[in-house]
PDB file of C-alpha atoms in Angstrom:
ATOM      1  CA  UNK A   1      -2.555  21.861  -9.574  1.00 77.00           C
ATOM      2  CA  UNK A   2      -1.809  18.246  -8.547  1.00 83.00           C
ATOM      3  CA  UNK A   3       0.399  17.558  -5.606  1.00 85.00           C
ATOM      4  CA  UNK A   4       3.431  14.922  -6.226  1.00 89.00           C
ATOM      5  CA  UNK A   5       2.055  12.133  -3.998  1.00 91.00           C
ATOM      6  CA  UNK A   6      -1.099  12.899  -6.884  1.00 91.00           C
ATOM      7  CA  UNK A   7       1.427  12.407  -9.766  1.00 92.00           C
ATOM      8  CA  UNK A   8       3.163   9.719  -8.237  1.00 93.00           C
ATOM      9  CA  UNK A   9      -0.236   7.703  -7.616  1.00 93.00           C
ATOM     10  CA  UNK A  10      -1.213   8.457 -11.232  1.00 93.00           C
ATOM     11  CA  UNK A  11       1.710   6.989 -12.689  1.00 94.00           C
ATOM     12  CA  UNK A  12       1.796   3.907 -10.657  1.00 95.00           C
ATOM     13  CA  UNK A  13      -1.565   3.675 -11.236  1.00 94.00           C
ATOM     14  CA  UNK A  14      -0.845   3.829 -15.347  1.00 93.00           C
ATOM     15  CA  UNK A  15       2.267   1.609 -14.512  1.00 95.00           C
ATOM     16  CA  UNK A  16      -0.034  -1.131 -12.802  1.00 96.00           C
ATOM     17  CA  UNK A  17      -2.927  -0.919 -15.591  1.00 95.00           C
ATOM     18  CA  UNK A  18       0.289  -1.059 -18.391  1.00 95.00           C
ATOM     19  CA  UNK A  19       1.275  -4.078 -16.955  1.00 97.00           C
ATOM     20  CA  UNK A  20      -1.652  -5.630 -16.190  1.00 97.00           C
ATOM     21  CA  UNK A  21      -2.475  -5.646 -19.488  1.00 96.00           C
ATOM     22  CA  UNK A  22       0.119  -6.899 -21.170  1.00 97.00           C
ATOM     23  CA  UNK A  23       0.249 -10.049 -18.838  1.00 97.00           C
ATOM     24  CA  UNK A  24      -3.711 -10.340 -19.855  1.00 97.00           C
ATOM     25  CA  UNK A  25      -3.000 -10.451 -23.566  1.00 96.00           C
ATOM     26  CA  UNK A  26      -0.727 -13.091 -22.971  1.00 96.00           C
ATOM     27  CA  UNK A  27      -2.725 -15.276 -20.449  1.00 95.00           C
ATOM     28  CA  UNK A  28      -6.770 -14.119 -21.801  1.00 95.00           C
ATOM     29  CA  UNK A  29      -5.954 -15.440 -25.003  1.00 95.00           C
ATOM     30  CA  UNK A  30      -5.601 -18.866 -24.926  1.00 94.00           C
ATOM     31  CA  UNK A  31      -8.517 -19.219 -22.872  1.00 95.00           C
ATOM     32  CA  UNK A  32     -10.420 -16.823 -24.613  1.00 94.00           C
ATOM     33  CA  UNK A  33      -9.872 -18.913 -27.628  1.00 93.00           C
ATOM     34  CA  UNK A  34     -10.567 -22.280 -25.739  1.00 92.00           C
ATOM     35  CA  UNK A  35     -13.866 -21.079 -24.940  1.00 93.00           C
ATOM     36  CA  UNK A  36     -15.124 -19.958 -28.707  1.00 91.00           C
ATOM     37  CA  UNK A  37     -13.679 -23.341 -29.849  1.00 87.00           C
ATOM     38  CA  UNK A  38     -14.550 -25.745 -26.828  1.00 85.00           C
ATOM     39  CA  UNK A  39     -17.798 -27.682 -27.219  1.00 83.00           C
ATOM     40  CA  UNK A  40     -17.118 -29.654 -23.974  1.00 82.00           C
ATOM     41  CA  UNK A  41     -18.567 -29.735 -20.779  1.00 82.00           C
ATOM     42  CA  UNK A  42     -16.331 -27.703 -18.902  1.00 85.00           C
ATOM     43  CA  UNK A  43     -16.622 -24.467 -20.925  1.00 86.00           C
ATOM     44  CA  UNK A  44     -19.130 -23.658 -18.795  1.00 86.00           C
ATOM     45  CA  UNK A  45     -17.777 -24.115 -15.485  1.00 90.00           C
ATOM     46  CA  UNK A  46     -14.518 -22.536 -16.824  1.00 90.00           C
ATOM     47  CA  UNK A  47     -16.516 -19.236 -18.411  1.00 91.00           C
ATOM     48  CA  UNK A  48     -18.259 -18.850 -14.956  1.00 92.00           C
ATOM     49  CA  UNK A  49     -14.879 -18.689 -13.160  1.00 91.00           C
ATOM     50  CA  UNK A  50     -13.905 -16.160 -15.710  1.00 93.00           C
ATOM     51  CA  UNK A  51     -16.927 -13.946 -15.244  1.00 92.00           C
ATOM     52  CA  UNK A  52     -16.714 -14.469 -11.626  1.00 92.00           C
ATOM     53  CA  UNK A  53     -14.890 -11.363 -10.740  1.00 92.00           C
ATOM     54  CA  UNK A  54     -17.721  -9.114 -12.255  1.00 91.00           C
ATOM     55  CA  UNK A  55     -20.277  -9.898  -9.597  1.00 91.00           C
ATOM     56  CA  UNK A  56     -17.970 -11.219  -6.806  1.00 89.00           C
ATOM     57  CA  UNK A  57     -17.344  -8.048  -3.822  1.00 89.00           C
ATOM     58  CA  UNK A  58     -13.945  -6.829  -4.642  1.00 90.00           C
ATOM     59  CA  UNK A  59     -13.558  -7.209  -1.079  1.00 89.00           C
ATOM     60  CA  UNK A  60     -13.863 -11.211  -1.049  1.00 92.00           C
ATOM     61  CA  UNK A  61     -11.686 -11.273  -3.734  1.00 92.00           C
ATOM     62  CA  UNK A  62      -9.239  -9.591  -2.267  1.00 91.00           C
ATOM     63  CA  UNK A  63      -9.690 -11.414   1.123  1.00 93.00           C
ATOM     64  CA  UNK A  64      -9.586 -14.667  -0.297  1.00 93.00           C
ATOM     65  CA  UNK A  65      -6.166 -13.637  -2.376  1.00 93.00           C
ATOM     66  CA  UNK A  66      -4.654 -11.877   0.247  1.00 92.00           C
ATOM     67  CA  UNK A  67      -4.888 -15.408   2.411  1.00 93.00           C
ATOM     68  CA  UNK A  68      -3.286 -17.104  -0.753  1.00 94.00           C
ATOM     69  CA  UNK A  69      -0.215 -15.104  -1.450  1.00 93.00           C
ATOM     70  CA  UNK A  70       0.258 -14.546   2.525  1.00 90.00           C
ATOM     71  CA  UNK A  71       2.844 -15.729   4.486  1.00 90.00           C
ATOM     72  CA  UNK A  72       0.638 -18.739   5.238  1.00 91.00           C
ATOM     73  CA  UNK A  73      -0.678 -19.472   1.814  1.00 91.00           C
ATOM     74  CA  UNK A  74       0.097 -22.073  -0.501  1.00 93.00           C
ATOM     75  CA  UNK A  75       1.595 -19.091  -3.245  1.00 92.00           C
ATOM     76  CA  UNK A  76       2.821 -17.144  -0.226  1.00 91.00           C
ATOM     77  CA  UNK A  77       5.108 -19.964   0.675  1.00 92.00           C
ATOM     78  CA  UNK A  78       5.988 -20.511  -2.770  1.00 92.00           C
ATOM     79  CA  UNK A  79       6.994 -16.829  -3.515  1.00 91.00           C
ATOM     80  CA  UNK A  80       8.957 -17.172   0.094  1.00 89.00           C
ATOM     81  CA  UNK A  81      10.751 -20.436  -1.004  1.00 89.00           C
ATOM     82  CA  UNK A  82      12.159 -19.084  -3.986  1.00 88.00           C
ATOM     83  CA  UNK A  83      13.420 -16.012  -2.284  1.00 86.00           C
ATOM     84  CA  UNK A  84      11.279 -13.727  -3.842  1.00 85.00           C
ATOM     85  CA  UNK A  85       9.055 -13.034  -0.364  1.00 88.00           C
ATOM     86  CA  UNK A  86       4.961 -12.723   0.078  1.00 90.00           C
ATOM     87  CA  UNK A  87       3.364 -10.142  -2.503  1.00 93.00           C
ATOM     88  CA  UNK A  88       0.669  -8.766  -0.457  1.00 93.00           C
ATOM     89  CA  UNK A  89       1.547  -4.955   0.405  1.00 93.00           C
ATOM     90  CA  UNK A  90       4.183  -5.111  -2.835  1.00 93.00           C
ATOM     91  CA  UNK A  91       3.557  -3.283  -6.588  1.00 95.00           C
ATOM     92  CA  UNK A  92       3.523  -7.024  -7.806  1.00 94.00           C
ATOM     93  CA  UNK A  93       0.965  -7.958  -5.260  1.00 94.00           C
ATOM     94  CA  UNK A  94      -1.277  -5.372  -6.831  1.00 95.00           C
ATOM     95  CA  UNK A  95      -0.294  -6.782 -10.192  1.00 96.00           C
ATOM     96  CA  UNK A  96      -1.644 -10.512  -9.730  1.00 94.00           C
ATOM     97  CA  UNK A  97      -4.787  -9.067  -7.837  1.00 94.00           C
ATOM     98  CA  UNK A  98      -5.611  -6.627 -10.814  1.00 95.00           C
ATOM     99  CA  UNK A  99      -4.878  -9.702 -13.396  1.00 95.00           C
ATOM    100  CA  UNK A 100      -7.763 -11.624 -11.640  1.00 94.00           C
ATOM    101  CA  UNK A 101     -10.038  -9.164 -10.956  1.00 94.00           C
ATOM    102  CA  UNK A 102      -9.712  -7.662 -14.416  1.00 95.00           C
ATOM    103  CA  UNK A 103      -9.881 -11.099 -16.144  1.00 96.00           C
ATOM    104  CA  UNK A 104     -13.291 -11.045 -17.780  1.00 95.00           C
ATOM    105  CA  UNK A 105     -12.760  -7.449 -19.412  1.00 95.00           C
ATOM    106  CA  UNK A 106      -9.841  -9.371 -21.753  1.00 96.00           C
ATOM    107  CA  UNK A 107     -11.533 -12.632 -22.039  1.00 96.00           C
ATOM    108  CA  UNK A 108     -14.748 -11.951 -22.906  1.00 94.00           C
ATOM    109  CA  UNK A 109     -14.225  -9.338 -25.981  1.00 93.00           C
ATOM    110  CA  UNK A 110     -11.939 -11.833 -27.488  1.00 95.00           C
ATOM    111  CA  UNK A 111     -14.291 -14.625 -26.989  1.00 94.00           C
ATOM    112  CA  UNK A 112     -16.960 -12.902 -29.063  1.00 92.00           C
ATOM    113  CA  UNK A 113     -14.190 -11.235 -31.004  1.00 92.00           C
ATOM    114  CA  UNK A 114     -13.129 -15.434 -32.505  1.00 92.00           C
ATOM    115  CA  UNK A 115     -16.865 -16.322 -32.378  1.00 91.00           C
ATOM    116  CA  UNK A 116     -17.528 -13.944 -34.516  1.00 89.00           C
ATOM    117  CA  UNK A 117     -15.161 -15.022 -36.858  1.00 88.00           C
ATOM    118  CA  UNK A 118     -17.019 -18.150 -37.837  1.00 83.00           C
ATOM    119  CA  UNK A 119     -15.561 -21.515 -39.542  1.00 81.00           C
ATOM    120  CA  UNK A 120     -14.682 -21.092 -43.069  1.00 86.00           C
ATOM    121  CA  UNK A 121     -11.782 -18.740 -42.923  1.00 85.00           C
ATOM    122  CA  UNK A 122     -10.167 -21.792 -40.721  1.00 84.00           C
ATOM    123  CA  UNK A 123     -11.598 -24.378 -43.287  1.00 81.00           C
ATOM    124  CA  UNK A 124      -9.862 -22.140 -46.286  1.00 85.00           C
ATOM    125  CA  UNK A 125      -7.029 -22.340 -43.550  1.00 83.00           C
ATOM    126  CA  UNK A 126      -6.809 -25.719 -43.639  1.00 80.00           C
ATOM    127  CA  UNK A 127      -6.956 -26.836 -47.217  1.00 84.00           C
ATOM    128  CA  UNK A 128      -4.142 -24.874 -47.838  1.00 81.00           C
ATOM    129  CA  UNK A 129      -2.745 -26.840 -45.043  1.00 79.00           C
ATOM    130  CA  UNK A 130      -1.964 -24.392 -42.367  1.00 79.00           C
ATOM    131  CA  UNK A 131      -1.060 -25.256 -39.290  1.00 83.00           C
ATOM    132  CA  UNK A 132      -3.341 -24.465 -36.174  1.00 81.00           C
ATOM    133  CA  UNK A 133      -0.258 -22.075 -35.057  1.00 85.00           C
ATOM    134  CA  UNK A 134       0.072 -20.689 -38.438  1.00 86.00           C
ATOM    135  CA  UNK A 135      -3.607 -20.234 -39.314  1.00 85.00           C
ATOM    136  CA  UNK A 136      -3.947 -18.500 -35.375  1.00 86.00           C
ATOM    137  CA  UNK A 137      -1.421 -15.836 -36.301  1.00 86.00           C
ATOM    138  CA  UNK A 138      -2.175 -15.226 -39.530  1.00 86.00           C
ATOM    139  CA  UNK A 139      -6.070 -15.774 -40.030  1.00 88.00           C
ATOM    140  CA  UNK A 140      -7.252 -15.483 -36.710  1.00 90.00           C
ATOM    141  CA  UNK A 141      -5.518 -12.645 -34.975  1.00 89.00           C
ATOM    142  CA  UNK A 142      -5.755 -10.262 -38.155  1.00 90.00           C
ATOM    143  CA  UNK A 143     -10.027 -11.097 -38.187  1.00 91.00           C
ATOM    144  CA  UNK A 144     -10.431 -10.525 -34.439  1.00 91.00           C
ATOM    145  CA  UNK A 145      -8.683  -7.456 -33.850  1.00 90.00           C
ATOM    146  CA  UNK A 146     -11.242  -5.329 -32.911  1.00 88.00           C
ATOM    147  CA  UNK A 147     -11.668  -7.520 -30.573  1.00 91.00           C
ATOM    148  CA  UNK A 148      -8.459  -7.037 -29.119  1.00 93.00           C
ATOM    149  CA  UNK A 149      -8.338  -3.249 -29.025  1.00 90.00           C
ATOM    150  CA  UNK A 150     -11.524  -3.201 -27.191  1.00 90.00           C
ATOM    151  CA  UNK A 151     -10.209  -5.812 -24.639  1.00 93.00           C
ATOM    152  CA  UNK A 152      -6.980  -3.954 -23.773  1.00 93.00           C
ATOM    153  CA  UNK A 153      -8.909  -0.545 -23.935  1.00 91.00           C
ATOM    154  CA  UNK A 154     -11.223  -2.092 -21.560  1.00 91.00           C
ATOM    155  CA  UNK A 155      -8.769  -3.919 -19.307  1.00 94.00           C
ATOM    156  CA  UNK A 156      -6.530  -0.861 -19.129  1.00 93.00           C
ATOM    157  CA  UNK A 157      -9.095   1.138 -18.070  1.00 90.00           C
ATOM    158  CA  UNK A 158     -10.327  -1.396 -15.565  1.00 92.00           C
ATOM    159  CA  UNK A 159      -7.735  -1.293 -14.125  1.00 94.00           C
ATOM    160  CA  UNK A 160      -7.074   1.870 -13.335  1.00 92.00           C
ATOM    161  CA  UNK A 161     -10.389   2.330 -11.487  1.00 88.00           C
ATOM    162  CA  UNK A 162      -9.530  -0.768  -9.505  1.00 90.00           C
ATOM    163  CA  UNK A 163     -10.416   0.376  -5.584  1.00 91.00           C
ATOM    164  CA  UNK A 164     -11.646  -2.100  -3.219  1.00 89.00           C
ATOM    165  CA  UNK A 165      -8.704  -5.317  -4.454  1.00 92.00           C
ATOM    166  CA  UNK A 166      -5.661  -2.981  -4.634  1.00 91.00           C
ATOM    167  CA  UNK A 167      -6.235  -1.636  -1.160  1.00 91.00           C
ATOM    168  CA  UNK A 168      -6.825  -4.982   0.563  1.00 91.00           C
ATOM    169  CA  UNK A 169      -3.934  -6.348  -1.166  1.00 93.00           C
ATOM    170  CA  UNK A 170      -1.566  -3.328  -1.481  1.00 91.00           C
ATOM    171  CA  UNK A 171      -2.921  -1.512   1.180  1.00 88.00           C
ATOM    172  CA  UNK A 172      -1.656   2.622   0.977  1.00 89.00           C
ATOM    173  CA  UNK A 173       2.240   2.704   0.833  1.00 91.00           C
ATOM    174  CA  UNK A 174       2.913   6.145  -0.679  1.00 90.00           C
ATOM    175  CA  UNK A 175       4.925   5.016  -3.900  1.00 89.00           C
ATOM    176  CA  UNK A 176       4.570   1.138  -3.939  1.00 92.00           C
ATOM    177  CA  UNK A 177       0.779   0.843  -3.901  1.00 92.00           C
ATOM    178  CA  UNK A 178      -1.118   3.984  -3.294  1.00 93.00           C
ATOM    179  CA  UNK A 179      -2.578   4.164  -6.173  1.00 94.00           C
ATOM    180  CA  UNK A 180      -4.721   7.224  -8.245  1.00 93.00           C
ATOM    181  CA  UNK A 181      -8.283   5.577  -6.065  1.00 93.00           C
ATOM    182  CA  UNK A 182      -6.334   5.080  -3.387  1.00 93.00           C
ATOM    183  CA  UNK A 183      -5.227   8.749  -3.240  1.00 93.00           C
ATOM    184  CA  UNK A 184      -8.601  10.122  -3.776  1.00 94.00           C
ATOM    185  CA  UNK A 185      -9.918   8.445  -0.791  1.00 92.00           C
ATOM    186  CA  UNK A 186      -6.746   9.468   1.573  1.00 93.00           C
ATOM    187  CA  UNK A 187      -8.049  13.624   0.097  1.00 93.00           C
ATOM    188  CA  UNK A 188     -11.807  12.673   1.181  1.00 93.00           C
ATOM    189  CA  UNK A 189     -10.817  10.820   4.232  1.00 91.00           C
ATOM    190  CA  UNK A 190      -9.104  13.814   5.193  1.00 90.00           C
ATOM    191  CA  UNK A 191     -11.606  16.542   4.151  1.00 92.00           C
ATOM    192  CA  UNK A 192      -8.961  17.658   1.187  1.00 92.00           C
ATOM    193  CA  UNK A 193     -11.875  18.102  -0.857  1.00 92.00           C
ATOM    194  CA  UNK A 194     -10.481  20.388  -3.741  1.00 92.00           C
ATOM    195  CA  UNK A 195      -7.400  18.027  -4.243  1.00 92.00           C
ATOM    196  CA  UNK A 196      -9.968  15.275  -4.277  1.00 93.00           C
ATOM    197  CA  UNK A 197     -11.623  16.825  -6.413  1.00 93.00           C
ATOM    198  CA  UNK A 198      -8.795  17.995  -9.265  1.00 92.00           C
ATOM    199  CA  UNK A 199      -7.618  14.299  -9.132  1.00 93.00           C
ATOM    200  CA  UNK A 200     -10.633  12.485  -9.568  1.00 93.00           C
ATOM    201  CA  UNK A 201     -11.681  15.055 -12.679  1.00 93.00           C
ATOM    202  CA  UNK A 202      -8.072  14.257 -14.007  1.00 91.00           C
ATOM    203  CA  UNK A 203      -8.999  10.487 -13.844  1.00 89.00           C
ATOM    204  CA  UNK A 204     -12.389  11.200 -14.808  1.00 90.00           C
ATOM    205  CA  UNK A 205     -11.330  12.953 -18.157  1.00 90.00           C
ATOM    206  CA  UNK A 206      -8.531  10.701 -18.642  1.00 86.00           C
ATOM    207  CA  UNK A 207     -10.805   7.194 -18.158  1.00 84.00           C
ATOM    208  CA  UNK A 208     -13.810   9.203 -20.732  1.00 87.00           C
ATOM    209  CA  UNK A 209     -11.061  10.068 -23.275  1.00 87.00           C
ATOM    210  CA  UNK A 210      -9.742   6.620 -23.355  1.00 82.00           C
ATOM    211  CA  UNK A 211     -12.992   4.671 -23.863  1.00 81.00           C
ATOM    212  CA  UNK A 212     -14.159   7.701 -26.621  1.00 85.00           C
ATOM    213  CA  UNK A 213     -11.039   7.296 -28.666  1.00 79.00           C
ATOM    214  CA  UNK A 214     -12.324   3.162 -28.421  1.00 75.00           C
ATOM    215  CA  UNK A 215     -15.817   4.200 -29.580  1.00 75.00           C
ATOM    216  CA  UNK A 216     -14.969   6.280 -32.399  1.00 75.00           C
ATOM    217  CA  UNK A 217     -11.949   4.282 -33.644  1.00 66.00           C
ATOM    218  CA  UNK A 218     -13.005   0.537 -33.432  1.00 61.00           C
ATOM    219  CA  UNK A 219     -13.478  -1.090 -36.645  1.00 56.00           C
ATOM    220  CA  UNK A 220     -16.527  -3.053 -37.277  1.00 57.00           C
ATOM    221  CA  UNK A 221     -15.994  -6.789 -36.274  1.00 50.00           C
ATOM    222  CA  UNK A 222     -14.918  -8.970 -39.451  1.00 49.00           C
ATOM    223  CA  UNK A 223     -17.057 -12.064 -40.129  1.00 52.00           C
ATOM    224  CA  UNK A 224     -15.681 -14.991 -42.003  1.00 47.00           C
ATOM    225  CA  UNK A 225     -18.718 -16.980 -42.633  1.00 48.00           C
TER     226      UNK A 225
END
């Protein structure tokens, strides 16, 4: 049914989401968690950068990252100084431009995933005298992980739907960043309608089955107070 340049932009594509997501955990956290705790004045400027992606064009995004990791950009002649080349038109090109434009979808579950938690079980926390690493790992990250599965399900599938940053970052290199959208497009764009069509119902049960399993599975949110 699907062709291999179909099979080979679907697992890319799952690849690129995988990854994305992982680096997400480890970078949404923090500043998820900063922004439930912060009472300062620059949460707000901070949660609007956040949020920006979800009503910025991807196509600005993408423009304005594409002239930062180019050859003539201040990370494109960082990545060139330390050998490792420009990442536009690269699979880890497509990796930083998914991690900004898919920001929000980690950040902002686990924002309201520790809000939601409240201030006594880190009172309880710290009569017992936990530390703030201690009492992260085990109070905090045990209460908010609903939270957690919803971001990654979210940012995963994100991801994968990603369209307008990957191609003006990655372009369509058959392989290195043609991925699953990407694909569908080159089947329209050449009036390959019924391979269009088996790949985008592929994607199309595969992106409903994801967020159902979410839906059905997700725990109800734990409050502490």
């Amino acid at each position: 049914m699907l062709t291999d340049s179909d099979l080979q932009a679907i697992w890319l594509t799952i690849r690129l989401a995988g990854i994305t997501t992982l680096i997400l955990l480890l970078i949404g956290t923090p500043i998820a968690w900063r922004l439930a705790r912060s009472r300062s004045w620059w949460k707000g400027p901070l949660g609007a950068v956040v949020a920006l992606p979800l009503v910025l064009p991807p196509s600005v995004l993408g423009f304005y990252l594409l002239l930062a990791m180019g050859p003539h950009g201040p990370v494109g002649q960082l990545t060139a100084s330390l050998g490792l080349g420009v990442l536009p038109f690269t699979f880890w090109g497509l990796v930083v431009a998914s991690s900004f434009y898919s920001l929000p979808f980690m950040v902002q579950p686990l924002q309201n995933a520790f809000e939601s938690i409240g201030e006594r079980p880190l009172e309880v926390a710290a009569t017992l005298r936990a530390s703030p690493v201690d009492t992260f790992f085990s109070v905090v990250l045990p209460l908010a992980k609903p939270g957690f599965i919803t971001a990654g399900v979210l940012t995963f599938a994100h991801t994968v739907g990603e369209f307008g940053v990957v191609l003006m970052i990655g372009g369509n290199i058959p392989g290195v960043t043609r991925v699953a959208s990407v694909q569908i497009y080159d089947h329209v764009e050449a009036m390959e309608y019924a391979d269009a069509h088996r790949l985008a119902a592929v994607m199309l049960i595969f992106s409903f089955t994801v967020l159902l399993a979410m839906y059905v599975r997700r725990p109800k949110p734990a409050r502490g107070d």
